[in-house]
Amino acid sequence: MTEIPAHTSLWPAPHASGPVFATVHVPGSKSVTNRALVLAALAAEPGWLRRPLRSRDTLLMAAALRAMGVGIEEGVGPDGSGEAWRVIPSGLRGPATVDVGNAGTVMRFLPPVAALADGSVRFDGDPRSYERPLNGVIDALRVLGARIDDDSRGSLPMTVHGTGALDGGLVEIDASSSSQFVSALLLSAPRFNQGIEVRHVGGPLPSMPHIRMTVDMLRTVGAQVDTPESGGEPNVWRVTSGALLGRDLTVEPDLSNAQPFLAAALVTGGKVTVPDWPERTTQPGDRLREIFTLMGGSCELTGQGLEFTGSGAIHGIDVDLSEVGELTPGIAAVAALADSPSTLRGVAHLRLHETDRLAALTKEINELGGDVTETADGLHIRPRRLHGGIFHTYDDHRMATAGAIIGLAVPGVEIENVGTTAKTLPDFPDLWAGMLGN
């Protein structure tokens, strides 16, 4: 497991004195924002991105694309209605240096873009980024004709030597460690001379909703995509070569980042409303409606947004989270406060995320008095009376919000490095305090 960072700043997680009743405006989706930036950068004409998320991961993506010659102007939309980014495609070029931070979308989505650049692009990032697998993208790009220097590590740091074009064609990959390997290849594929046919040949694919999100967004900008869901072969995706359109796209709220706020209603027996919750979405966070209802809440999608109400009781759950692994830390936090045991399955791939999330959750909840054990592909959680203490985050934003959820019910919880939430949820402490009326 990653070493605990030497952060000295501790944030006292607010303890709820009663039911929480609040309306929380959740910022835009990181997953949608970063996919939209890549597609806009590869388009044949300028486009608008409205209500983008401004967080560490999305600002790293924008900075990386700018380094490769893409124009991204920050301002307001053409009708003056709120913040928007104008993305102006240009000839991708190097030499350039990309700082990926610890953002999976940046480190995986941009090497195929760099292969289309005229010149070399070096990728580097946080120390943890060196431990995260990139071999699925690196090996696939080599099969498609790209030249990449990674000293045979299959991870960062590395340099992609772009030649201005890539032939594309058939490639087989094992994406069982990250669905982002598939999305990375699909996003740039319309610009490949022959498009692409991606065949997944490994174990079960995690986070399938994120691949569906990629496909949906590709189709929105005019790409032709054949998928298993549209009658194609299982585990095969085909994208036809062609120009992408510049679009005027509004980013949905990040439903996964709504998790701690909905959890607050469940944990305290209150009610939280999240405005602008979409009726139809490919975001994995939409599963929260089902999962948190099974754990004791109820929800209704109204004209005001999603209204989630806690019943005052929290029930354990046995659930396969393979398609929505990013929700695991928040669900584990709620499960630690439940009235019966929980088993969270299908998330072995979380050992390769921002940190080893399974080991981190086990250690941190247990150090507060919990009883969590790792399984081969998840966690088994037996609720115990918890006590206060330091909850370490390992530079992982979802660990920080998991600790905050526990802190609602357990006095004396202190979050180490709550600032790591800026990765995808800027100003989380202020949003949390506002929800509690502090």
Coordinates of C-alpha atoms in Angstrom, one line a residue:
M1 CA 0.0 0.0 0.0
T2 CA 1.2 3.6 -0.7
E3 CA 3.0 5.2 2.2
I4 CA 1.0 7.7 4.2
P5 CA 1.9 11.2 3.0
A6 CA 3.6 13.5 5.5
H7 CA 0.7 16.0 5.7
T8 CA 0.4 17.7 9.1
S9 CA -2.9 19.4 8.4
L10 CA -5.9 17.7 10.1
W11 CA -9.5 18.7 9.4
P12 CA -12.0 18.0 12.2
A13 CA -14.8 16.2 10.4
P14 CA -18.1 18.0 11.4
H15 CA -20.3 15.8 13.6
A16 CA -24.0 16.1 12.8
S17 CA -26.1 17.0 15.9
G18 CA -29.3 16.0 14.1
P19 CA -30.9 15.2 10.7
V20 CA -29.4 17.0 7.8
F21 CA -31.8 19.0 5.6
A22 CA -30.1 20.8 2.7
T23 CA -29.9 21.5 -1.0
V24 CA -26.4 20.9 -2.4
H25 CA -25.3 22.1 -5.9
V26 CA -22.7 19.6 -7.0
P27 CA -20.1 20.7 -9.5
G28 CA -19.8 19.2 -13.0
S29 CA -18.7 15.7 -13.8
K30 CA -14.9 15.2 -14.1
S31 CA -15.5 12.2 -16.3
V32 CA -17.7 14.1 -18.7
T33 CA -15.5 17.3 -18.6
N34 CA -12.2 15.4 -19.5
R35 CA -13.8 13.3 -22.2
A36 CA -15.4 16.5 -23.7
L37 CA -12.1 18.3 -23.7
V38 CA -10.4 15.5 -25.6
L39 CA -13.2 15.2 -28.2
A40 CA -13.3 19.0 -28.6
A41 CA -9.5 19.1 -29.1
L42 CA -9.8 16.5 -31.8
A43 CA -12.7 18.1 -33.6
A44 CA -12.7 19.8 -37.0
E45 CA -14.2 23.0 -35.6
P46 CA -14.4 25.0 -32.4
G47 CA -16.8 24.0 -29.7
W48 CA -18.2 25.1 -26.3
L49 CA -18.1 23.3 -23.0
R50 CA -20.5 24.8 -20.5
R51 CA -20.4 24.4 -16.7
P52 CA -17.1 22.5 -16.8
L53 CA -15.6 21.2 -13.6
R54 CA -12.7 23.2 -12.5
S55 CA -10.7 20.8 -10.4
R56 CA -7.1 19.5 -10.3
D57 CA -7.8 16.7 -12.8
T58 CA -9.6 18.8 -15.3
L59 CA -7.2 21.7 -15.1
L60 CA -4.3 19.2 -15.7
M61 CA -6.2 17.9 -18.8
A62 CA -6.7 21.5 -20.1
A63 CA -3.1 22.4 -19.5
A64 CA -1.9 19.2 -21.2
L65 CA -4.0 20.0 -24.3
R66 CA -2.8 23.6 -24.4
A67 CA 0.8 22.3 -24.2
M68 CA 0.1 20.3 -27.4
G69 CA -1.3 23.4 -29.2
V70 CA -5.0 23.3 -28.5
G71 CA -6.7 26.7 -27.7
I72 CA -8.8 26.6 -24.5
E73 CA -10.3 30.0 -23.6
E74 CA -12.1 30.4 -20.3
G75 CA -15.0 32.8 -20.0
V76 CA -18.8 32.7 -20.3
G77 CA -21.0 31.0 -22.9
P78 CA -22.1 32.6 -26.1
D79 CA -25.4 33.7 -24.5
G80 CA -23.7 34.9 -21.4
S81 CA -25.2 32.1 -19.3
G82 CA -22.5 31.0 -16.9
E83 CA -18.9 29.7 -17.1
A84 CA -17.8 28.0 -20.3
W85 CA -14.7 27.0 -22.1
R86 CA -14.2 27.7 -25.8
V87 CA -12.1 24.9 -27.3
I88 CA -10.3 25.8 -30.5
P89 CA -8.6 22.8 -32.2
S90 CA -5.3 23.3 -34.0
G91 CA -2.5 21.1 -35.4
L92 CA -1.4 19.0 -32.4
R93 CA 2.3 19.5 -31.9
G94 CA 5.4 18.9 -29.8
P95 CA 7.8 19.1 -28.2
A96 CA 5.5 19.2 -25.1
T97 CA 5.5 18.1 -21.5
V98 CA 2.4 16.8 -19.8
D99 CA 1.9 16.7 -16.0
V100 CA -0.7 14.0 -15.4
G101 CA -0.7 14.6 -11.6
N102 CA -2.4 11.4 -10.4
A103 CA -5.3 11.6 -12.9
G104 CA -6.1 8.3 -14.6
T105 CA -8.0 10.1 -17.4
V106 CA -5.1 12.4 -18.2
M107 CA -2.4 9.6 -18.1
R108 CA -4.5 7.2 -20.2
F109 CA -6.6 9.4 -22.6
L110 CA -3.8 11.6 -23.8
P111 CA -1.1 9.2 -25.1
P112 CA -3.2 8.4 -28.2
V113 CA -3.7 12.1 -28.7
A114 CA 0.0 12.6 -28.4
A115 CA 0.6 9.9 -31.1
L116 CA -1.3 12.2 -33.5
A117 CA 0.9 15.2 -32.6
D118 CA 3.7 16.4 -34.8
G119 CA 6.6 16.0 -32.3
S120 CA 7.4 14.3 -29.0
V121 CA 5.3 14.6 -25.9
R122 CA 6.7 13.6 -22.5
F123 CA 4.4 12.4 -19.7
D124 CA 5.2 12.6 -16.1
G125 CA 3.2 13.0 -12.8
D126 CA 3.0 12.4 -9.1
P127 CA 5.0 9.5 -7.6
R128 CA 1.8 7.4 -7.2
S129 CA 1.2 7.8 -11.0
Y130 CA 4.3 5.7 -11.6
E131 CA 2.6 2.7 -9.9
R132 CA -0.6 2.9 -11.9
P133 CA -0.8 0.6 -15.0
L134 CA -0.5 2.0 -18.5
N135 CA 0.5 -1.1 -20.3
G136 CA -2.9 -1.5 -22.0
V137 CA -2.6 1.9 -23.7
I138 CA 1.2 1.7 -24.4
D139 CA 1.1 -1.8 -25.9
A140 CA -2.0 -1.0 -28.0
L141 CA -0.5 2.2 -29.4
R142 CA 2.7 0.2 -30.4
V143 CA 0.6 -2.3 -32.2
L144 CA -1.1 0.6 -34.0
G145 CA 2.3 2.0 -35.1
A146 CA 3.3 4.5 -32.4
R147 CA 6.8 4.8 -31.0
I148 CA 6.9 5.1 -27.2
D149 CA 9.8 5.2 -24.8
D150 CA 8.9 3.9 -21.3
D151 CA 12.0 1.8 -20.5
S152 CA 9.8 -1.3 -20.7
R153 CA 8.0 -0.4 -17.5
G154 CA 4.4 -0.1 -18.9
S155 CA 4.0 3.0 -16.8
L156 CA 5.1 6.6 -16.3
P157 CA 7.3 8.5 -17.0
M158 CA 7.3 8.0 -20.8
T159 CA 7.6 9.8 -24.1
V160 CA 5.3 9.4 -27.1
H161 CA 7.0 10.3 -30.4
G162 CA 4.1 11.7 -32.4
T163 CA 4.3 11.6 -36.2
G164 CA 1.2 13.6 -37.0
A165 CA -0.9 10.5 -37.8
L166 CA -1.6 6.9 -36.8
D167 CA -2.9 4.2 -39.1
G168 CA -5.2 2.5 -36.5
G169 CA -6.8 -0.9 -37.2
L170 CA -7.3 -4.0 -35.1
V171 CA -5.8 -4.2 -31.6
E172 CA -6.4 -6.7 -28.7
I173 CA -5.9 -5.5 -25.1
D174 CA -6.5 -6.7 -21.6
A175 CA -8.5 -3.9 -20.0
S176 CA -9.5 -5.9 -16.9
S177 CA -7.4 -3.5 -14.7
S178 CA -9.0 -0.3 -16.1
S179 CA -11.9 0.4 -18.5
Q180 CA -9.9 3.6 -19.2
F181 CA -7.7 1.6 -21.6
V182 CA -10.7 1.1 -23.9
S183 CA -12.0 4.6 -23.6
A184 CA -8.5 6.0 -24.3
L185 CA -8.3 4.3 -27.7
L186 CA -11.9 5.0 -28.6
L187 CA -11.7 8.7 -28.0
S188 CA -8.9 9.3 -30.5
A189 CA -9.9 6.6 -33.0
P190 CA -12.0 8.8 -35.4
R191 CA -8.7 10.6 -36.1
F192 CA -6.8 7.3 -36.9
N193 CA -6.5 6.7 -40.7
Q194 CA -8.4 3.4 -40.4
G195 CA -10.4 4.0 -37.3
I196 CA -10.0 1.2 -34.8
E197 CA -11.3 -2.2 -33.7
V198 CA -10.6 -2.8 -30.0
R199 CA -11.0 -6.3 -28.7
H200 CA -10.8 -6.9 -25.0
V201 CA -9.3 -10.3 -24.3
G202 CA -8.9 -10.3 -20.5
G203 CA -11.0 -11.0 -17.5
P204 CA -14.2 -9.1 -16.6
L205 CA -14.2 -5.4 -17.6
P206 CA -14.7 -3.0 -14.6
S207 CA -16.6 0.2 -14.8
M208 CA -18.6 -0.5 -18.0
P209 CA -20.7 2.6 -17.5
H210 CA -17.6 4.7 -18.2
I211 CA -17.1 2.9 -21.6
R212 CA -20.8 3.6 -22.3
M213 CA -20.2 7.2 -21.4
T214 CA -17.3 7.4 -23.9
V215 CA -19.4 5.8 -26.7
D216 CA -22.4 8.1 -26.0
M217 CA -20.2 11.2 -26.1
L218 CA -18.4 10.0 -29.3
R219 CA -21.8 9.6 -31.0
T220 CA -22.8 13.1 -29.8
V221 CA -19.9 14.6 -31.8
G222 CA -20.7 12.6 -34.9
A223 CA -18.6 9.5 -34.6
Q224 CA -19.8 6.1 -35.9
V225 CA -19.3 3.5 -33.1
D226 CA -20.4 -0.1 -33.1
T227 CA -20.6 -1.7 -29.6
P228 CA -21.7 -5.0 -28.0
E229 CA -24.9 -3.3 -26.9
S230 CA -25.7 -2.2 -30.5
G231 CA -25.6 -5.7 -31.8
G232 CA -21.8 -6.1 -32.2
E233 CA -19.6 -8.9 -30.9
P234 CA -19.1 -9.2 -27.1
N235 CA -16.1 -7.1 -25.9
V236 CA -15.5 -5.6 -29.3
W237 CA -15.8 -1.8 -30.1
R238 CA -15.3 -0.4 -33.6
V239 CA -14.9 3.3 -34.4
T240 CA -15.0 4.5 -38.0
S241 CA -12.5 7.2 -39.2
G242 CA -14.0 10.6 -39.7
A243 CA -14.2 14.2 -38.7
L244 CA -15.6 15.1 -35.3
L245 CA -18.0 18.0 -34.9
G246 CA -17.6 21.0 -32.6
R247 CA -20.5 21.0 -30.2
D248 CA -22.1 23.1 -27.5
L249 CA -22.1 20.7 -24.6
T250 CA -23.4 21.3 -21.0
V251 CA -21.6 19.2 -18.4
E252 CA -23.9 17.3 -16.0
P253 CA -23.3 17.4 -12.2
D254 CA -20.8 14.8 -11.0
L255 CA -23.2 12.2 -9.6
S256 CA -20.3 10.2 -7.9
N257 CA -19.4 13.4 -6.1
A258 CA -22.9 13.7 -4.9
Q259 CA -22.4 10.5 -2.9
P260 CA -21.2 12.0 0.4
F261 CA -24.1 14.4 0.4
L262 CA -26.7 11.7 -0.2
A263 CA -24.9 9.6 2.4
A264 CA -25.4 12.5 4.9
A265 CA -29.1 12.1 4.5
L266 CA -28.9 8.4 5.0
V267 CA -26.6 8.5 8.0
T268 CA -28.5 11.3 9.8
G269 CA -32.1 10.4 8.8
G270 CA -32.4 13.7 6.9
K271 CA -33.1 14.9 3.4
V272 CA -30.7 16.2 0.8
T273 CA -31.7 17.6 -2.7
V274 CA -29.2 17.6 -5.5
P275 CA -30.4 20.0 -8.3
D276 CA -30.1 19.1 -12.0
W277 CA -29.8 15.4 -11.5
P278 CA -30.3 14.0 -15.1
E279 CA -33.2 11.8 -16.0
R280 CA -31.0 9.8 -18.3
T281 CA -27.2 9.5 -17.9
T282 CA -24.3 7.2 -18.4
Q283 CA -22.6 8.3 -15.2
P284 CA -22.0 5.4 -12.7
G285 CA -23.0 7.6 -9.8
D286 CA -26.7 7.2 -10.9
R287 CA -26.5 3.7 -9.2
L288 CA -26.5 5.5 -5.9
R289 CA -30.3 5.9 -6.1
E290 CA -30.6 2.1 -6.1
I291 CA -27.8 1.2 -3.7
F292 CA -28.6 3.8 -1.0
T293 CA -32.3 2.9 -1.2
L294 CA -31.4 -0.7 -0.4
M295 CA -29.4 0.6 2.5
G296 CA -32.4 2.3 4.1
G297 CA -33.2 5.5 2.2
S298 CA -35.7 6.6 -0.4
C299 CA -35.4 9.0 -3.4
E300 CA -37.6 10.9 -5.9
L301 CA -36.6 12.6 -9.1
T302 CA -38.5 15.9 -9.2
G303 CA -38.4 19.2 -10.9
Q304 CA -36.1 20.4 -8.2
G305 CA -33.6 17.5 -8.7
L306 CA -33.0 14.3 -6.8
E307 CA -34.5 14.3 -3.4
F308 CA -33.0 11.7 -1.1
T309 CA -34.4 11.0 2.3
G310 CA -32.9 8.8 5.1
S311 CA -35.2 6.7 7.2
G312 CA -33.1 6.8 10.4
A313 CA -31.9 3.3 9.8
I314 CA -28.9 2.0 7.8
H315 CA -29.0 -1.6 6.5
G316 CA -26.1 -3.7 5.4
I317 CA -25.8 -4.7 1.8
D318 CA -24.4 -7.5 -0.4
V319 CA -23.6 -5.9 -3.7
D320 CA -21.5 -6.3 -6.8
L321 CA -19.8 -2.9 -7.5
S322 CA -17.8 -4.0 -10.5
E323 CA -19.4 -1.4 -12.8
V324 CA -19.3 1.4 -10.2
G325 CA -16.1 0.8 -8.3
E326 CA -15.5 4.5 -7.6
L327 CA -18.5 4.4 -5.3
T328 CA -16.9 1.8 -3.0
P329 CA -15.2 4.1 -0.4
G330 CA -18.5 6.0 0.3
I331 CA -20.5 2.8 0.5
A332 CA -18.0 1.2 2.8
A333 CA -18.2 4.3 5.1
V334 CA -22.0 4.0 5.3
A335 CA -21.8 0.2 5.7
A336 CA -19.5 0.7 8.7
L337 CA -22.4 2.6 10.4
A338 CA -25.1 0.0 9.4
D339 CA -27.2 -2.3 11.6
S340 CA -26.0 -5.5 9.8
P341 CA -22.9 -6.7 7.9
S342 CA -22.1 -5.8 4.3
T343 CA -20.2 -7.5 1.5
L344 CA -18.8 -5.3 -1.4
R345 CA -17.8 -7.5 -4.3
G346 CA -16.3 -7.1 -7.8
V347 CA -13.8 -4.4 -7.0
A348 CA -10.3 -6.0 -7.0
H349 CA -9.2 -3.4 -9.5
L350 CA -9.5 -0.7 -6.8
R351 CA -6.1 -1.9 -5.6
L352 CA -4.7 0.0 -8.6
H353 CA -6.6 3.3 -8.2
E354 CA -5.3 6.5 -6.6
T355 CA -4.2 4.3 -3.8
D356 CA -4.9 0.7 -2.9
R357 CA -8.4 1.6 -1.8
L358 CA -9.3 -1.8 -0.4
A359 CA -6.2 -1.8 1.9
A360 CA -6.7 1.8 2.8
L361 CA -10.4 1.5 3.7
T362 CA -9.7 -1.6 5.8
K363 CA -6.9 0.0 7.7
E364 CA -8.6 3.4 8.4
I365 CA -12.0 2.1 9.4
N366 CA -10.4 -0.6 11.6
E367 CA -8.3 2.0 13.3
L368 CA -11.5 3.8 14.3
G369 CA -12.7 0.6 15.9
G370 CA -14.3 -1.1 12.9
D371 CA -14.2 -4.7 11.7
V372 CA -13.3 -4.7 8.0
T373 CA -11.6 -7.6 6.1
E374 CA -10.3 -7.7 2.6
T375 CA -11.6 -10.4 0.3
A376 CA -10.2 -11.5 -3.0
D377 CA -12.3 -8.9 -4.8
G378 CA -13.7 -6.6 -2.2
L379 CA -14.5 -6.0 1.4
H380 CA -16.5 -7.6 4.2
I381 CA -17.7 -5.1 6.8
R382 CA -19.1 -6.0 10.2
P383 CA -20.4 -2.8 11.9
R384 CA -18.9 -2.0 15.3
R385 CA -19.1 1.0 17.6
L386 CA -16.6 3.4 16.2
H387 CA -14.6 6.1 18.0
G388 CA -12.7 9.2 16.9
G389 CA -9.2 9.3 15.5
I390 CA -7.2 10.3 12.5
F391 CA -8.5 9.1 9.1
H392 CA -5.6 9.1 6.5
T393 CA -6.4 9.8 2.9
Y394 CA -3.3 8.6 1.0
D395 CA -3.8 11.5 -1.4
D396 CA -7.1 9.9 -2.5
H397 CA -10.1 12.2 -2.8
R398 CA -12.6 9.5 -2.2
M399 CA -10.9 8.4 1.0
A400 CA -11.3 11.9 2.3
T401 CA -15.0 12.0 1.6
A402 CA -15.4 8.6 3.1
G403 CA -13.9 9.8 6.3
A404 CA -16.2 12.8 6.3
I405 CA -19.2 10.5 6.1
I406 CA -18.1 8.5 9.1
G407 CA -17.4 11.8 11.0
L408 CA -21.1 12.8 10.7
A409 CA -22.0 9.9 13.1
V410 CA -18.7 9.5 15.1
P411 CA -17.3 12.5 17.1
G412 CA -13.7 13.2 17.0
V413 CA -12.8 12.0 13.5
E414 CA -10.0 14.1 11.9
I415 CA -9.3 13.9 8.2
E416 CA -5.6 14.1 7.2
N417 CA -5.2 16.2 4.0
V418 CA -8.8 16.9 3.2
G419 CA -7.4 19.2 0.5
T420 CA -6.9 16.2 -1.7
T421 CA -10.7 16.5 -2.5
A422 CA -9.8 19.3 -4.9
K423 CA -8.9 16.5 -7.4
T424 CA -12.5 16.3 -8.4
L425 CA -14.6 18.3 -5.9
P426 CA -13.3 21.8 -5.3
D427 CA -14.2 23.5 -2.0
F428 CA -15.5 20.3 -0.5
P429 CA -15.0 21.5 3.1
D430 CA -17.1 24.6 2.4
L431 CA -19.8 22.6 0.6
W432 CA -19.9 20.1 3.6
A433 CA -20.1 22.9 6.1
G434 CA -22.9 24.6 4.1
M435 CA -24.9 21.4 4.0
L436 CA -24.7 21.2 7.8
G437 CA -25.6 24.9 8.2
N438 CA -22.2 25.7 9.7

